[in-house]
XYZ file of C-alpha atoms in Angstrom:
363
model
C 12.084 28.607 1.114
C 13.438 29.793 4.294
C 16.321 27.598 5.305
C 16.944 26.605 8.823
C 19.513 28.043 11.020
C 22.674 25.477 10.931
C 23.661 22.526 8.146
C 21.621 22.844 5.190
C 20.479 19.468 4.003
C 20.867 18.926 0.101
C 19.279 20.542 -2.620
C 15.521 19.372 -2.810
C 15.152 17.813 0.912
C 13.414 20.952 2.124
C 11.007 20.774 -0.973
C 9.266 17.545 0.155
C 6.212 17.651 1.989
C 5.917 15.082 4.988
C 4.356 11.719 4.777
C 1.122 12.000 7.022
C -0.161 8.683 8.438
C -3.692 8.392 9.056
C -5.214 9.798 12.742
C -5.345 7.026 15.030
C -6.962 9.108 18.096
C -10.120 8.051 17.736
C -12.466 4.888 18.705
C -13.365 3.254 15.206
C -10.047 3.583 13.051
C -10.657 3.274 9.781
C -8.139 5.877 8.261
C -4.740 3.437 7.634
C -6.366 0.457 5.497
C -5.250 -1.756 8.429
C -6.412 -5.765 8.762
C -10.493 -5.430 10.383
C -9.494 -8.745 12.417
C -6.259 -7.688 13.603
C -3.231 -9.943 13.700
C -3.982 -14.364 13.602
C -4.034 -15.810 16.753
C -1.315 -17.545 15.839
C 1.024 -13.976 15.559
C 0.109 -12.894 19.069
C 0.966 -15.935 20.262
C 4.259 -16.494 18.296
C 4.829 -12.262 19.167
C 4.911 -12.724 23.089
C 6.801 -15.857 23.018
C 9.723 -13.856 21.065
C 9.863 -11.391 24.850
C 11.894 -13.163 26.574
C 14.525 -12.645 23.512
C 14.830 -9.238 23.009
C 18.449 -9.056 23.887
C 19.435 -10.911 21.098
C 19.862 -9.566 17.954
C 17.625 -10.606 14.863
C 18.478 -13.069 12.204
C 20.116 -10.819 9.678
C 18.923 -12.447 6.318
C 15.492 -13.039 7.826
C 16.472 -16.996 6.369
C 13.151 -18.768 8.175
C 10.403 -15.267 7.292
C 12.404 -15.384 3.425
C 11.836 -19.540 3.714
C 7.817 -19.387 5.122
C 7.414 -16.898 2.239
C 8.895 -18.671 -0.581
C 6.655 -21.566 0.468
C 3.810 -20.129 0.904
C 3.982 -17.854 -2.514
C 5.824 -20.977 -4.834
C 9.486 -18.167 -5.154
C 12.267 -19.228 -5.563
C 13.740 -17.492 -1.084
C 16.795 -16.243 -2.819
C 15.589 -13.591 -4.213
C 13.565 -11.896 -1.665
C 14.662 -9.392 0.708
C 12.653 -8.137 3.429
C 12.393 -4.819 4.936
C 11.174 -2.743 7.675
C 7.643 -2.227 5.701
C 7.831 -2.444 1.612
C 8.280 1.638 2.670
C 11.873 0.532 2.968
C 12.179 -1.192 0.412
C 10.436 0.876 -2.108
C 13.054 3.892 -0.655
C 15.584 1.186 -0.979
C 14.835 0.641 -4.860
C 15.174 4.719 -5.338
C 18.388 5.294 -3.398
C 19.427 2.788 -5.184
C 18.988 3.353 -8.977
C 18.071 6.751 -8.810
C 19.695 10.227 -8.258
C 19.672 13.814 -9.749
C 19.026 14.038 -13.762
C 16.841 10.998 -13.139
C 12.901 10.908 -12.571
C 10.542 8.304 -11.095
C 7.565 8.157 -13.103
C 4.557 6.944 -11.378
C 0.020 7.391 -11.909
C -1.548 9.853 -10.680
C -3.530 9.020 -7.568
C -0.240 6.696 -6.620
C 1.716 6.370 -3.436
C 2.501 9.193 -1.778
C 6.314 7.703 -0.799
C 7.110 7.383 -4.542
C 7.419 11.066 -5.161
C 9.078 11.794 -1.959
C 11.626 9.233 -2.159
C 11.921 10.267 -5.874
C 12.412 14.214 -4.256
C 14.496 12.751 -1.210
C 17.788 11.541 -3.175
C 17.392 14.057 -6.229
C 15.862 12.553 -8.846
C 12.649 14.325 -10.749
C 9.349 12.576 -9.727
C 6.810 12.527 -12.715
C 3.782 12.102 -12.429
C 1.375 10.342 -15.734
C -2.456 11.170 -16.239
C -5.008 7.877 -15.106
C -8.204 7.042 -17.150
C -11.349 6.670 -15.004
C -9.242 7.113 -11.828
C -7.395 3.582 -13.140
C -3.521 3.760 -13.817
C -2.689 3.719 -17.971
C -0.664 1.417 -19.731
C -0.566 3.999 -22.625
C -0.222 7.720 -20.430
C 2.522 6.139 -18.408
C 4.697 4.721 -21.693
C 4.072 8.575 -22.933
C 5.959 9.737 -19.687
C 9.277 7.924 -20.630
C 12.068 9.233 -21.225
C 15.862 8.478 -21.766
C 16.378 10.212 -17.867
C 13.120 7.305 -16.261
C 14.894 5.139 -13.798
C 12.233 3.613 -11.981
C 8.445 3.511 -12.856
C 5.867 2.985 -9.618
C 2.570 0.667 -10.173
C 0.689 0.162 -6.806
C -1.567 -2.777 -8.396
C -3.733 -2.476 -6.307
C -4.034 1.179 -6.414
C -4.246 2.695 -3.357
C -6.360 4.763 -2.532
C -8.349 4.743 -5.829
C -9.073 0.134 -5.298
C -8.949 0.554 -8.859
C -6.136 -2.208 -10.037
C -4.791 -3.402 -13.901
C -4.834 -7.037 -15.343
C -2.180 -9.246 -15.359
C -1.492 -8.205 -20.225
C -1.642 -4.943 -19.160
C 1.162 -4.783 -16.924
C 3.028 -7.207 -19.095
C 2.441 -4.453 -22.233
C 3.716 -1.266 -19.891
C 6.920 -3.660 -19.025
C 7.403 -4.453 -22.599
C 7.246 -0.583 -23.477
C 9.626 -0.363 -21.385
C 13.576 0.559 -21.940
C 16.004 -2.081 -20.169
C 17.182 0.147 -17.947
C 13.860 1.532 -16.333
C 12.703 -0.574 -13.456
C 9.020 -1.810 -13.349
C 8.202 -1.857 -9.834
C 4.765 -3.164 -9.327
C 3.960 -2.639 -5.833
C 1.601 -5.174 -4.350
C 0.541 -3.999 -1.355
C -3.001 -5.338 -1.729
C -3.033 -8.766 -3.245
C -3.776 -10.928 -1.388
C -6.924 -9.428 -1.309
C -7.227 -9.810 -5.053
C -9.682 -12.576 -6.610
C -10.230 -11.646 -10.112
C -8.439 -14.372 -12.669
C -7.062 -11.895 -14.893
C -4.835 -10.686 -12.019
C -1.336 -11.264 -10.869
C 0.849 -10.165 -8.331
C 3.687 -9.970 -11.004
C 6.204 -12.629 -9.779
C 6.286 -14.392 -13.022
C 7.853 -10.905 -14.571
C 10.147 -10.986 -11.763
C 11.612 -14.316 -13.097
C 11.084 -13.545 -16.737
C 12.718 -10.080 -16.771
C 15.853 -8.777 -14.734
C 14.374 -5.219 -14.286
C 10.986 -5.712 -12.922
C 10.832 -5.936 -8.766
C 7.252 -7.478 -7.016
C 6.718 -5.860 -3.139
C 4.371 -6.945 -0.444
C 3.377 -5.922 3.202
C 2.425 -7.431 6.213
C 0.581 -4.650 7.277
C -3.378 -5.017 5.497
C -4.419 -8.389 5.347
C -1.882 -9.877 7.598
C -2.329 -6.911 10.166
C 0.673 -6.262 11.634
C 1.210 -3.154 10.687
C 2.793 -2.217 14.230
C 5.724 -4.207 13.453
C 6.861 -2.735 10.189
C 7.314 -5.832 7.721
C 7.706 -5.637 3.615
C 8.892 -7.822 1.091
C 10.361 -7.563 -1.929
C 10.077 -10.036 -4.625
C 13.834 -8.811 -7.349
C 15.944 -10.597 -9.752
C 18.712 -11.458 -8.783
C 21.148 -8.555 -9.344
C 18.232 -5.804 -7.767
C 18.586 -8.535 -4.568
C 21.729 -8.666 -3.904
C 22.063 -4.446 -4.345
C 19.093 -4.282 -2.182
C 21.274 -6.723 0.639
C 23.839 -4.525 0.110
C 22.396 -1.460 1.001
C 19.755 -2.516 3.569
C 20.360 -2.613 7.521
C 21.854 -5.280 8.468
C 18.970 -6.043 11.127
C 16.199 -4.466 9.747
C 13.612 -7.078 10.460
C 13.489 -7.811 14.189
C 12.950 -11.024 16.044
C 9.127 -10.649 16.862
C 8.253 -9.535 13.250
C 9.979 -12.464 12.060
C 8.315 -14.762 13.941
C 5.071 -12.600 14.109
C 5.133 -12.740 10.034
C 5.619 -16.169 9.799
C 2.835 -17.656 11.757
C 0.742 -14.957 10.077
C 2.058 -17.005 7.053
C 1.181 -20.457 8.058
C -2.185 -19.337 9.844
C -4.377 -20.192 6.252
C -8.005 -21.056 7.961
C -7.250 -17.308 9.740
C -6.462 -15.450 6.205
C -9.289 -16.728 4.474
C -11.625 -15.739 7.312
C -9.571 -12.409 6.758
C -10.497 -12.069 3.268
C -13.687 -13.468 3.384
C -14.755 -10.491 6.024
C -13.724 -8.452 4.046
C -15.559 -8.593 0.166
C -18.391 -8.919 2.799
C -18.477 -5.328 4.651
C -16.651 -3.887 1.334
C -20.061 -4.879 -0.859
C -22.467 -4.337 1.491
C -20.691 -0.797 3.146
C -20.588 0.119 -0.981
C -24.102 -0.204 -1.668
C -25.366 0.812 1.868
C -23.417 4.130 0.525
C -24.308 4.463 -2.420
C -28.260 4.186 -1.184
C -27.884 7.384 0.772
C -26.804 9.284 -2.643
C -23.110 9.384 -2.555
C -21.035 8.178 -5.015
C -19.144 5.214 -4.274
C -15.665 4.281 -6.933
C -15.918 0.321 -7.107
C -12.669 -1.172 -4.566
C -10.668 -4.458 -5.163
C -9.434 -3.526 -1.804
C -10.202 -3.274 1.867
C -11.050 0.328 1.476
C -13.952 2.303 -0.209
C -13.431 5.779 -1.741
C -16.537 7.630 -1.013
C -16.980 11.219 -3.486
C -19.035 13.647 -1.744
C -18.884 15.780 -5.242
C -22.689 16.326 -6.403
C -24.199 16.529 -3.331
C -26.923 19.169 -2.201
C -24.252 22.616 -0.936
C -22.933 21.943 2.788
C -23.455 18.020 2.404
C -20.633 18.154 -0.561
C -17.648 18.974 1.325
C -15.315 15.859 2.157
C -13.229 17.494 5.015
C -16.865 18.813 7.042
C -17.957 15.227 7.046
C -14.760 13.816 7.761
C -14.530 16.256 10.664
C -18.435 15.495 11.305
C -17.218 11.449 12.101
C -14.043 12.064 13.588
C -16.447 14.157 16.575
C -18.708 10.649 16.656
C -15.347 9.342 17.081
C -14.385 7.385 13.572
C -11.260 8.395 11.410
C -10.612 7.986 8.416
C -8.590 9.170 5.636
C -8.679 12.914 3.892
C -7.931 12.599 0.067
C -6.254 16.298 -1.183
C -2.873 15.205 -1.225
C -3.692 12.712 -3.462
C -5.575 15.317 -5.902
C -8.514 14.019 -4.512
C -9.825 16.286 -2.282
C -14.016 15.633 -2.924
C -13.592 12.397 -1.776
C -12.909 10.473 2.088
C -11.055 6.954 1.988
C -12.537 4.694 4.296
C -11.219 0.929 5.305
C -13.287 -1.846 6.474
C -13.749 -2.643 9.449
C -15.599 -4.964 12.096
C -19.496 -5.403 10.588
C -20.368 -2.916 14.161
C -18.191 -0.312 12.309
C -19.190 -0.208 9.210
C -22.858 -0.146 10.055
C -21.552 2.860 12.501
C -19.909 4.905 9.748
C -22.927 4.414 7.654
C -25.481 5.538 10.273
C -22.935 8.990 11.035
C -23.005 9.673 7.258
C -26.534 9.683 7.331
C -26.970 11.490 9.625
C -24.615 14.380 8.424
C -26.633 14.028 5.359
C -28.926 15.062 7.018
C -28.311 17.430 9.458
């Protein structure tokens, strides 16, 4: 790779392909798994009220937010660490526990920030093949070596929409060495209603090498405020608090996050809306002859493979949708070039997507 003029970064930095988020210049934005109903009215009101104190530094310990999270999920507030999105916490974990010569393990179609974070510190990202677009415990354990420092499991997983039951996550942890940290990325946990699923908090409370990360960017619809949190053993929480920025969560994020957590009615309405229109959308798209991968999240993965020539191209479908003002997410970076990921939006948005896909297939 050609080196730039001037100072040269550490080895490996220029090998990183920058993360590219979903597009946002469109009338219907379904590329980034944002909450369909927007944020809670209470969160908006709290955010607006914070405007008068913008000259003050935020609470560096996020005490009110941590306390509200602890109350909402019945957790120990002292083990909660807040960050600028769960992305920051993932990066801090990698920075704190991995480096040159170490390995960071994740499943085949896992979140792109796992390998990016590994490369940024000189560690080696290791990919474990999945089974039917679902993380495989046996495959992950088969790829563990003495150099494995962190194992990332997105559960539920983005972009496949699949999940592992609590028993399988426990089996994964049981097979790891004591010096490897299992990081359960539960960004979509609030959408789950399966009895065999947990977000992983019980493992955090039992073992010193399990961390659960969560976000306010999905069902709470506060993506622009960048709020995430980790639930960690005391030792790991202490490490994260040593390396994070002293004011890494803004006051606006604090107050909006607290208000969103306290609005249980809006949360339930968002969850119910998602379940209804995810099922409707999946049924309608299957009726068009397209393949739908089952999802427990707020998005659907559509596979165009097997369509008649000219209609088997996911990128052609994406561009057709984009020309109609509809933004969805392309999947080549995740190793799924024949697929598009579509966020569940409002009723009107989902009906428009189905009509536009129908027009694409008929064109």
